[in-house]
Amino acid sequence: MSEPRAGAGGKESLQADGDAAEFDVVVIGGGPAGYATSLYAGSAGLSVAVVEKDKVGGTCLHRGCIPAKEFLETAAVYRTVSGAKEFGVQVSQPTVDFAISQDRKQKVVDQLHKGLSGLMRQRKNQTFEGTGRLLGGHVVEVTATDGSLRRIRGRNIVLAAGSVPRTIPGFAVDGRYVLTSDEVLSLTSLPRSAVVIGGGAIGCEFASMMSDLGVRVTVLEALPKLLPGCDRDVADVVARSFKKRGITVRTGVAVSGHEPHESGTTVRFGDGEQVVVDTVIVSVGRRPLSEDLLGEGTGVEVDERGFVKVDEWMRTGPDGVFAAGDLVATPQLAHVGFAEAIVIVKQILSESVTPVNYGAVPWGIYCHPEVAFVGLTEEDARTAGIDVVVKKDPFGGNSRAKILGETEGMVKVICEKRPDGSAGRLLGVHMVGPWVTEQLGQAYLSVNWEATPEEVAAFIQPHPTLSETFGETVLALTGRGLHVG
Ligand code: NAI
């Protein structure tokens, strides 16, 4: 892959269009990839226009990460209050008023939206309300909600139009019986029962949250295991916890359709099986929002799944036209969008930059128990023919986990095997258990720094903390442990 050219997309590449306002960067889409581009470019003094058809913040802030985690926190508070007696705190059995939870979620989202909008104004980013479409010659046509058109032009263009939930045949989204994450996150009351189609990140988060709040949940996953992208040991811990909490998980099953009736809807799956529920939640992935994004002659290519094609520098092909975030076929994570935005802006500024290492980005899934990981799974490593040394340590022996009353889960570290059989550099760290999304940071640094167990174990973990489990696992990988053998 060739190195990026300095200052990609010069003025000379623009077509003459006297009326169009001109910016250093025009971004289509104000989600994480788009707003990170605009903030980072703005902080370097570049003039930036952001075209957004809804609200800046995108899926993550309005219909994704933030509202989902807010409701998972509602579930966590409910669990804590339900278990308070064990700590000697006497409370009556809690009940949930989901309309209040929805209000709180909206307040958090609105505050973050206000903060983000303010920050963009401070950085002198100009926002254009409307739907952006790239034409030739770095011109972006903006169609406002009233249908009026205007054109703006960027020395550089960043396509960051994001994604929408995928749907499946036989389950037309109607907002009543069949919902996607968009609708679930706007509910003001919970159903009594739900089928969740897809046991990936979104499916497990919704299943966990709803079950904790009293909904009878069935997860139907097409592949042979829950959380198919996760390490098997980690997915097994989540599956066991779900089972213990009464969530029915069926893996390796196909769904064929549903029939609504007065008392809910009957979902057909597997070999002639069915289940009657109030609501079906479809969480089978997200598709890029690339239709109508590109006019004639832009030179930007889209693959057969609708992802805009980019190289590792996020270049689409034509000079100075980049794409990032869920619109491109990289992990659909807000923080990956942030990282891609920085890669783009640094090229625009002719600064040196390293492409994102997609094999070692941090992942976090906020179901209960939480999942967090970075790097290769044990299966990935073995499939790639890499000899590994693996060490697992359960949270059951961790003092802080015992204090919290949350001992479910473990840390699993995968290292390259040295010729002498000892553990070499860390290839992957997979965590499941209490607050692991907040503990992943040092594992992420260790894997990306290609650190060895000796190097990582030399650092002290504060006691008593949950992070000691990672420290102890790595220490044991040096050949001798304290609590872990
Ligand atoms: P996903 O790709 O994580 O999971 C979709 C699941 O649906 C897969 O397990 C797949 O095998 C299954 N599936 C597909 N078609 C099916 C069918 N017809 N019947 C039954 N199962 C079927 O996608 P998900 O959960 O919708 O999330 C979308 C994206 O959002 C993910 O790529 C993820 O990166 C991101 N996300 C990240 C989160 C986080 O970091 N905390 C949380 C939620 C989502």
Coordinates of C-alpha atoms and ligand atoms in Angstrom, one line a residue:
M1 CA 0.0 0.0 0.0
S2 CA 1.5 3.4 -1.0
E3 CA 2.1 6.1 1.6
P4 CA -0.4 8.9 1.7
R5 CA 0.5 12.0 -0.3
A6 CA 1.1 15.1 1.8
G7 CA -1.8 17.5 1.9
A8 CA -4.0 15.2 -0.1
G9 CA -6.6 16.9 -2.3
G10 CA -5.2 20.3 -3.3
K11 CA -7.1 23.3 -4.5
E12 CA -6.2 22.6 -8.1
S13 CA -8.4 19.5 -8.0
L14 CA -11.6 21.7 -7.6
Q15 CA -13.9 22.5 -10.5
A16 CA -14.8 26.1 -10.9
D17 CA -18.1 26.8 -9.1
G18 CA -18.3 30.4 -8.1
D19 CA -21.4 30.2 -5.9
A20 CA -20.3 27.4 -3.6
A21 CA -18.9 28.2 -0.2
E22 CA -15.5 26.6 0.2
F23 CA -14.0 24.8 3.2
D24 CA -10.8 23.0 3.9
V25 CA -12.9 20.0 4.9
V26 CA -16.5 19.1 4.1
V27 CA -17.8 16.2 6.2
I28 CA -21.0 14.3 5.3
G29 CA -22.5 12.9 8.5
G30 CA -22.1 14.2 12.0
G31 CA -21.8 10.9 13.9
P32 CA -18.6 9.8 15.8
A33 CA -16.4 9.6 12.6
G34 CA -17.8 12.8 11.2
Y35 CA -17.8 14.9 14.4
A36 CA -14.3 13.6 15.4
T37 CA -13.1 14.7 11.9
S38 CA -14.6 18.1 12.4
L39 CA -13.4 18.6 16.0
Y40 CA -9.8 17.4 15.2
A41 CA -9.6 19.4 12.0
G42 CA -11.1 22.5 13.7
S43 CA -8.6 22.3 16.5
A44 CA -5.8 22.5 13.9
G45 CA -7.4 25.6 12.5
L46 CA -8.9 24.1 9.4
S47 CA -12.3 25.4 8.2
V48 CA -14.8 22.6 8.4
A49 CA -18.4 22.2 7.2
V50 CA -20.5 19.3 8.6
V51 CA -23.6 18.2 6.7
E52 CA -26.0 16.4 9.0
K53 CA -29.6 15.4 8.2
D54 CA -30.6 14.8 11.8
K55 CA -28.6 15.8 14.9
V56 CA -24.8 15.8 15.4
G57 CA -23.8 12.9 17.5
G58 CA -25.2 10.3 15.1
T59 CA -26.3 6.8 16.0
C60 CA -23.9 6.4 18.9
L61 CA -25.3 9.4 20.8
H62 CA -29.0 9.3 19.8
R63 CA -29.9 5.7 18.9
G64 CA -26.9 3.5 19.9
C65 CA -24.1 3.3 22.5
I66 CA -25.2 6.1 24.9
P67 CA -28.9 5.3 25.2
A68 CA -28.2 1.6 25.3
K69 CA -25.7 2.0 28.1
E70 CA -28.1 4.3 30.0
F71 CA -30.7 1.6 30.0
L72 CA -28.1 -1.1 31.0
E73 CA -27.3 1.2 33.9
T74 CA -31.0 1.2 34.9
A75 CA -30.8 -2.6 34.9
A76 CA -27.6 -2.4 37.1
V77 CA -29.3 -0.1 39.6
Y78 CA -32.3 -2.5 39.7
R79 CA -29.9 -5.5 40.3
T80 CA -28.1 -3.6 43.1
V81 CA -31.3 -2.6 44.8
S82 CA -32.7 -6.1 44.5
G83 CA -29.6 -7.5 46.1
A84 CA -29.2 -4.9 48.8
K85 CA -30.5 -7.1 51.6
E86 CA -27.4 -9.3 51.3
F87 CA -25.4 -6.2 52.4
G88 CA -27.7 -5.6 55.3
V89 CA -29.5 -2.8 53.5
Q90 CA -33.2 -3.3 53.9
V91 CA -35.4 -2.3 51.0
S92 CA -38.6 -3.5 49.6
Q93 CA -38.6 -5.2 46.2
P94 CA -38.0 -2.5 43.5
T95 CA -40.3 -1.9 40.6
V96 CA -39.4 -0.1 37.3
D97 CA -41.1 2.9 35.8
F98 CA -39.5 2.8 32.3
A99 CA -41.0 6.1 31.3
I100 CA -38.7 7.7 34.0
S101 CA -35.8 5.7 32.7
Q102 CA -36.5 7.0 29.2
D103 CA -36.7 10.6 30.5
R104 CA -33.3 10.2 32.3
K105 CA -31.8 8.7 29.1
Q106 CA -33.1 11.6 27.1
K107 CA -31.6 14.1 29.6
V108 CA -28.2 12.5 29.4
V109 CA -28.4 12.4 25.6
D110 CA -29.6 16.0 25.4
Q111 CA -26.8 17.2 27.7
L112 CA -24.1 15.4 25.6
H113 CA -25.7 16.7 22.4
K114 CA -25.6 20.3 23.8
G115 CA -21.9 19.8 24.8
L116 CA -21.0 18.4 21.4
S117 CA -22.8 21.2 19.5
G118 CA -21.1 23.8 21.7
L119 CA -17.7 22.3 21.1
M120 CA -18.2 22.2 17.4
R121 CA -19.2 25.9 17.5
Q122 CA -16.0 26.7 19.5
R123 CA -13.9 25.0 16.9
K124 CA -15.7 27.1 14.3
N125 CA -17.2 24.1 12.5
Q126 CA -20.1 25.1 10.4
T127 CA -23.1 22.8 10.4
F128 CA -25.4 22.5 7.4
E129 CA -28.7 20.9 8.2
G130 CA -29.8 18.5 5.4
T131 CA -28.8 15.5 3.4
G132 CA -25.4 15.6 1.7
R133 CA -24.6 14.1 -1.6
L134 CA -21.1 14.1 -3.1
L135 CA -21.0 15.3 -6.7
G136 CA -17.9 15.5 -8.9
G137 CA -15.1 18.1 -8.2
H138 CA -15.4 18.0 -4.4
V139 CA -18.8 19.6 -4.5
V140 CA -21.4 18.5 -1.9
E141 CA -25.1 19.1 -2.6
V142 CA -27.1 19.7 0.5
T143 CA -30.9 19.0 0.4
A144 CA -32.6 20.7 3.3
T145 CA -35.8 19.3 4.9
D146 CA -37.9 21.9 3.0
G147 CA -36.4 20.6 -0.3
S148 CA -34.2 23.6 -0.9
L149 CA -30.7 22.9 -2.4
R150 CA -27.4 24.4 -1.9
R151 CA -23.8 23.5 -2.8
I152 CA -20.7 23.7 -0.8
R153 CA -17.2 22.7 -1.7
G154 CA -14.3 21.1 0.2
R155 CA -10.6 21.0 -0.5
N156 CA -11.1 17.6 1.2
I157 CA -14.2 15.5 1.6
V158 CA -14.9 13.0 4.4
L159 CA -17.8 10.6 3.8
A160 CA -19.1 9.5 7.2
A161 CA -22.8 8.8 6.6
G162 CA -22.9 5.9 9.1
S163 CA -25.2 2.8 9.1
V164 CA -28.7 1.7 9.9
P165 CA -30.0 -1.5 11.4
R166 CA -30.2 -4.5 9.0
T167 CA -33.5 -6.2 8.7
I168 CA -34.4 -9.7 7.6
P169 CA -37.2 -11.2 5.5
G170 CA -40.4 -12.1 7.3
F171 CA -39.8 -9.4 10.0
A172 CA -40.9 -6.1 8.6
V173 CA -40.2 -3.4 11.2
D174 CA -43.5 -2.0 12.2
G175 CA -42.7 -0.3 15.6
R176 CA -45.3 -2.4 17.3
Y177 CA -44.5 -6.1 17.0
V178 CA -41.1 -5.9 15.3
L179 CA -38.5 -3.4 16.5
T180 CA -34.8 -2.6 15.9
S181 CA -32.5 -0.9 18.3
D182 CA -33.9 2.5 17.0
E183 CA -37.3 1.7 18.3
V184 CA -36.2 -0.2 21.5
L185 CA -34.3 2.8 22.7
S186 CA -37.4 5.0 22.5
L187 CA -39.7 2.7 24.4
T188 CA -41.5 4.2 27.4
S189 CA -42.7 0.9 28.7
L190 CA -41.2 -2.6 28.5
P191 CA -42.9 -5.6 26.9
R192 CA -43.7 -8.6 29.1
S193 CA -41.8 -10.9 26.7
A194 CA -39.5 -10.5 23.8
V195 CA -37.6 -12.6 21.2
V196 CA -34.3 -11.1 20.3
I197 CA -33.1 -12.2 16.8
G198 CA -29.3 -12.1 16.7
G199 CA -27.1 -12.9 19.7
G200 CA -24.3 -10.4 18.9
A201 CA -23.3 -7.3 20.7
I202 CA -26.7 -5.4 20.5
G203 CA -28.8 -8.6 21.0
C204 CA -26.9 -9.6 24.2
E205 CA -27.1 -6.0 25.6
F206 CA -30.8 -5.8 25.0
A207 CA -31.5 -9.4 26.2
S208 CA -29.5 -8.7 29.4
M209 CA -31.1 -5.3 30.1
M210 CA -34.7 -6.5 29.5
S211 CA -34.3 -9.7 31.4
D212 CA -32.9 -7.9 34.4
L213 CA -35.9 -5.6 34.3
G214 CA -38.4 -8.5 34.3
V215 CA -39.0 -9.2 30.6
R216 CA -39.1 -12.9 29.6
V217 CA -36.5 -13.1 26.9
T218 CA -35.6 -15.6 24.2
V219 CA -32.5 -15.1 22.1
L220 CA -32.4 -16.8 18.6
E221 CA -29.0 -16.8 17.1
A222 CA -28.2 -18.3 13.7
L223 CA -24.6 -19.3 14.4
P224 CA -23.6 -22.1 16.8
K225 CA -22.7 -19.8 19.7
L226 CA -23.8 -16.6 21.4
L227 CA -21.5 -13.7 20.7
P228 CA -19.9 -15.4 17.7
G229 CA -17.1 -12.8 17.4
C230 CA -15.9 -13.4 21.0
D231 CA -13.5 -15.9 22.5
R232 CA -15.4 -19.1 23.3
D233 CA -14.6 -19.1 27.0
V234 CA -15.9 -15.6 27.3
A235 CA -19.1 -16.3 25.3
D236 CA -19.7 -19.4 27.5
V237 CA -19.6 -17.3 30.7
V238 CA -22.2 -15.0 29.2
A239 CA -24.3 -17.9 28.0
R240 CA -24.2 -19.5 31.5
S241 CA -25.1 -16.3 33.2
F242 CA -28.0 -15.7 30.8
K243 CA -29.3 -19.3 31.5
K244 CA -29.1 -18.8 35.2
R245 CA -31.1 -15.6 34.9
G246 CA -33.8 -17.3 32.9
I247 CA -32.9 -16.0 29.5
T248 CA -33.6 -18.7 26.9
V249 CA -30.8 -18.9 24.3
R250 CA -31.2 -20.9 21.2
T251 CA -28.2 -21.1 18.9
G252 CA -27.8 -22.5 15.4
V253 CA -31.5 -21.7 14.6
A254 CA -33.0 -20.0 11.6
V255 CA -36.0 -17.8 12.0
S256 CA -38.7 -18.0 9.3
G257 CA -41.3 -15.3 10.1
H258 CA -44.0 -14.3 12.6
E259 CA -47.8 -13.9 12.8
P260 CA -49.2 -11.1 14.9
H261 CA -52.4 -11.7 16.8
E262 CA -54.3 -10.2 19.7
S263 CA -52.0 -11.4 22.5
G264 CA -48.7 -10.7 20.7
T265 CA -47.0 -12.4 17.9
T266 CA -46.0 -16.0 17.2
V267 CA -42.4 -16.3 16.0
R268 CA -41.4 -19.3 13.9
F269 CA -37.9 -20.7 14.1
G270 CA -35.8 -23.8 13.8
D271 CA -37.4 -27.1 12.8
G272 CA -41.1 -26.1 13.2
E273 CA -40.7 -24.5 16.6
Q274 CA -42.5 -21.4 17.8
V275 CA -42.7 -18.9 20.6
V276 CA -45.4 -16.4 21.5
V277 CA -44.1 -13.0 22.6
D278 CA -45.2 -9.3 22.8
T279 CA -42.2 -8.0 20.8
V280 CA -39.5 -9.1 18.4
I281 CA -36.2 -7.3 18.5
V282 CA -34.1 -7.6 15.3
S283 CA -30.4 -7.2 16.0
V284 CA -28.7 -8.9 13.1
G285 CA -26.1 -6.3 12.3
R286 CA -26.0 -2.8 10.7
R287 CA -25.7 -1.9 7.0
P288 CA -23.9 1.1 5.7
L289 CA -25.9 4.1 4.6
S290 CA -24.4 4.6 1.2
E291 CA -27.4 4.8 -1.1
D292 CA -28.0 8.3 -2.6
L293 CA -24.7 9.4 -1.1
L294 CA -22.8 9.6 -4.3
G295 CA -23.7 11.4 -7.5
E296 CA -22.4 10.7 -11.0
G297 CA -18.6 10.7 -11.7
T298 CA -17.3 11.0 -8.1
G299 CA -14.9 8.1 -8.7
V300 CA -15.8 6.7 -5.2
E301 CA -16.6 2.9 -5.3
V302 CA -19.0 1.0 -3.1
D303 CA -18.7 -2.8 -2.6
E304 CA -21.5 -5.3 -3.0
R305 CA -22.6 -4.9 0.6
G306 CA -22.8 -1.1 0.3
F307 CA -19.6 -0.2 2.1
V308 CA -17.6 2.6 0.6
K309 CA -14.3 1.2 -0.4
V310 CA -11.2 2.7 1.2
D311 CA -7.5 1.8 1.6
E312 CA -5.8 1.7 5.0
W313 CA -5.4 5.5 4.9
M314 CA -9.2 5.8 4.6
R315 CA -8.7 7.1 1.0
T316 CA -11.5 6.3 -1.4
G317 CA -9.5 6.7 -4.6
P318 CA -10.1 10.2 -5.9
D319 CA -7.7 12.7 -4.5
G320 CA -8.8 14.2 -1.2
V321 CA -11.9 12.1 -0.8
F322 CA -11.9 10.0 2.4
A323 CA -14.4 7.8 4.2
A324 CA -14.7 6.6 7.8
G325 CA -16.9 5.1 10.4
D326 CA -19.7 2.6 9.9
L327 CA -19.8 3.5 6.2
V328 CA -16.6 1.6 5.6
A329 CA -16.0 -2.1 6.2
T330 CA -14.1 -1.7 9.5
P331 CA -15.3 -2.6 13.0
Q332 CA -18.5 -0.7 13.6
L333 CA -17.4 1.0 16.8
A334 CA -17.6 4.7 17.6
H335 CA -14.0 4.7 18.9
V336 CA -12.8 3.2 15.6
G337 CA -14.5 6.1 13.8
F338 CA -12.6 8.5 16.1
A339 CA -9.3 6.9 15.3
E340 CA -10.1 6.8 11.5
A341 CA -11.0 10.5 11.7
I342 CA -7.6 11.3 13.2
V343 CA -5.8 9.3 10.4
I344 CA -7.7 11.4 7.8
V345 CA -7.1 14.8 9.4
K346 CA -3.4 14.1 9.9
Q347 CA -3.0 13.4 6.2
I348 CA -4.8 16.6 5.3
L349 CA -2.4 18.4 7.6
S350 CA 0.6 16.5 5.9
E351 CA 1.5 15.1 9.3
S352 CA 2.9 11.6 9.7
V353 CA 0.4 9.0 10.7
T354 CA 0.0 5.3 11.2
P355 CA -3.1 3.4 9.9
V356 CA -5.5 1.9 12.5
N357 CA -4.5 -1.6 13.5
Y358 CA -8.0 -3.2 13.2
G359 CA -6.8 -6.5 14.6
A360 CA -6.1 -4.9 17.9
V361 CA -8.9 -2.4 18.6
P362 CA -10.6 -2.4 21.9
W363 CA -14.1 -4.0 22.0
G364 CA -16.6 -3.6 24.8
I365 CA -20.0 -5.2 25.2
Y366 CA -22.0 -3.9 28.1
C367 CA -24.4 -6.8 28.9
H368 CA -24.3 -8.4 32.3
P369 CA -21.7 -9.7 32.8
E370 CA -19.7 -7.3 30.7
V371 CA -17.3 -8.4 27.9
A372 CA -14.2 -6.6 26.8
F373 CA -11.4 -7.7 24.6
V374 CA -8.5 -6.9 22.3
G375 CA -6.5 -8.9 19.8
L376 CA -6.7 -12.5 18.8
T377 CA -9.0 -15.1 20.4
E378 CA -7.6 -18.5 21.2
E379 CA -9.5 -19.9 18.2
D380 CA -8.2 -17.2 15.8
A381 CA -4.6 -17.8 16.9
R382 CA -4.9 -21.6 16.5
T383 CA -6.7 -21.3 13.1
A384 CA -3.8 -19.0 12.0
G385 CA -1.4 -21.7 13.0
I386 CA 0.2 -19.7 15.8
D387 CA 1.5 -21.7 18.8
V388 CA 0.1 -20.0 22.0
V389 CA 0.4 -20.1 25.7
V390 CA -3.0 -19.4 27.4
K391 CA -3.7 -18.5 31.0
K392 CA -7.1 -17.9 32.5
D393 CA -7.9 -16.5 36.0
P394 CA -11.5 -16.3 37.3
F395 CA -12.7 -13.2 39.2
G396 CA -13.9 -15.7 41.9
G397 CA -10.5 -15.2 43.7
N398 CA -10.4 -11.4 43.4
S399 CA -11.0 -9.6 46.7
R400 CA -12.8 -6.6 45.2
A401 CA -15.0 -8.9 43.1
K402 CA -16.0 -10.7 46.3
I403 CA -16.7 -7.3 48.0
L404 CA -18.9 -6.3 45.1
G405 CA -20.6 -9.7 45.1
E406 CA -19.8 -10.0 41.4
T407 CA -17.4 -13.0 41.0
E408 CA -18.8 -14.3 37.7
G409 CA -16.2 -14.1 34.9
M410 CA -12.5 -14.2 34.2
V411 CA -9.5 -12.8 32.4
K412 CA -8.0 -14.8 29.6
V413 CA -4.6 -13.9 28.2
I414 CA -3.2 -15.4 25.0
C415 CA 0.5 -15.2 24.3
E416 CA 2.8 -16.3 21.5
K417 CA 4.7 -19.4 22.5
R418 CA 8.5 -18.9 22.5
P419 CA 10.8 -21.7 21.2
D420 CA 11.5 -22.7 24.8
G421 CA 7.8 -23.0 25.5
S422 CA 7.5 -19.9 27.7
A423 CA 4.9 -17.2 27.0
G424 CA 6.1 -14.4 24.6
R425 CA 4.3 -11.2 23.6
L426 CA 0.6 -10.8 24.4
L427 CA -1.6 -11.5 21.3
G428 CA -5.0 -11.1 22.9
V429 CA -6.7 -10.4 26.2
H430 CA -10.4 -11.4 26.7
M431 CA -12.3 -10.4 29.8
V432 CA -15.8 -11.1 31.1
G433 CA -17.0 -9.9 34.4
P434 CA -17.5 -6.9 36.6
W435 CA -16.5 -3.5 35.0
V436 CA -14.3 -5.2 32.4
T437 CA -15.0 -2.5 29.9
E438 CA -13.3 -0.1 32.3
Q439 CA -10.4 -2.5 32.8
L440 CA -9.5 -3.1 29.2
G441 CA -7.2 -0.1 28.9
Q442 CA -4.0 -1.6 30.1
A443 CA -4.6 -4.9 28.2
Y444 CA -5.2 -2.8 25.1
L445 CA -1.9 -1.0 25.6
S446 CA 0.0 -4.2 26.4
V447 CA -1.2 -5.9 23.2
N448 CA -0.6 -2.9 21.0
W449 CA 2.8 -2.3 22.5
E450 CA 3.6 -6.0 21.7
A451 CA 4.6 -6.3 25.4
T452 CA 5.8 -9.6 27.0
P453 CA 4.4 -10.9 30.2
E454 CA 7.6 -10.0 32.0
E455 CA 7.2 -6.3 30.9
V456 CA 3.6 -6.1 31.9
A457 CA 4.0 -8.0 35.2
A458 CA 6.7 -5.5 36.3
F459 CA 3.9 -2.9 36.8
I460 CA 2.0 -2.9 40.1
Q461 CA -1.8 -3.3 40.2
P462 CA -3.4 -1.4 43.1
H463 CA -4.9 -3.6 45.8
P464 CA -7.8 -4.4 46.2
T465 CA -9.0 -3.8 42.6
L466 CA -10.5 -5.8 39.9
S467 CA -7.5 -5.1 37.7
E468 CA -5.4 -7.4 39.9
T469 CA -6.9 -10.3 38.0
F470 CA -5.2 -9.1 34.8
G471 CA -2.0 -8.5 36.7
E472 CA -2.0 -11.9 38.3
T473 CA -2.7 -13.7 35.1
V474 CA 0.2 -11.9 33.4
L475 CA 2.4 -12.6 36.3
A476 CA 1.6 -16.3 36.2
L477 CA 2.5 -16.2 32.5
T478 CA 6.1 -15.3 33.5
G479 CA 6.3 -18.8 34.9
R480 CA 5.6 -18.0 38.5
G481 CA 2.5 -16.4 40.1
L482 CA 1.3 -15.1 43.4
H483 CA -2.2 -16.3 43.7
V484 CA -2.5 -17.8 40.3
G485 CA -0.4 -20.9 39.6
Ligands
NAI1 P1 -23.5 -8.2 15.3 O1 -22.8 -8.5 14.0 O2 -22.6 -8.0 16.5 O3 -24.4 -9.4 15.7 C1 -25.5 -9.9 14.8 C2 -25.8 -11.3 15.2 O4 -26.9 -11.7 14.5 C3 -24.7 -12.3 14.8 O5 -24.4 -13.1 15.9 C4 -25.3 -13.0 13.6 O6 -24.8 -14.3 13.6 C5 -26.8 -13.0 14.0 N1 -27.7 -13.1 12.9 C6 -27.6 -12.6 11.7 N2 -28.7 -12.9 10.9 C7 -29.5 -13.7 11.7 C8 -30.7 -14.3 11.6 N3 -31.4 -14.3 10.4 N4 -31.2 -15.1 12.6 C9 -30.6 -15.1 13.8 N5 -29.4 -14.6 13.9 C10 -28.8 -13.8 13.0 O7 -24.5 -7.0 15.1 P2 -25.3 -6.2 16.2 O8 -25.4 -6.9 17.5 O9 -26.6 -5.9 15.5 O10 -24.5 -4.9 16.3 C11 -24.2 -4.1 15.1 C12 -22.8 -3.4 15.3 O11 -22.9 -2.5 16.3 C13 -21.8 -4.5 15.6 O12 -20.9 -4.6 14.5 C14 -21.0 -3.9 16.8 O13 -19.7 -3.6 16.4 C15 -21.7 -2.6 17.1 N6 -22.0 -2.6 18.5 C16 -21.1 -2.4 19.4 C17 -21.4 -2.4 20.7 C18 -20.3 -2.2 21.7 O14 -19.2 -2.0 21.4 N7 -20.7 -2.2 23.0 C19 -22.7 -2.6 21.2 C20 -23.6 -2.8 20.2 C21 -23.3 -2.8 18.9

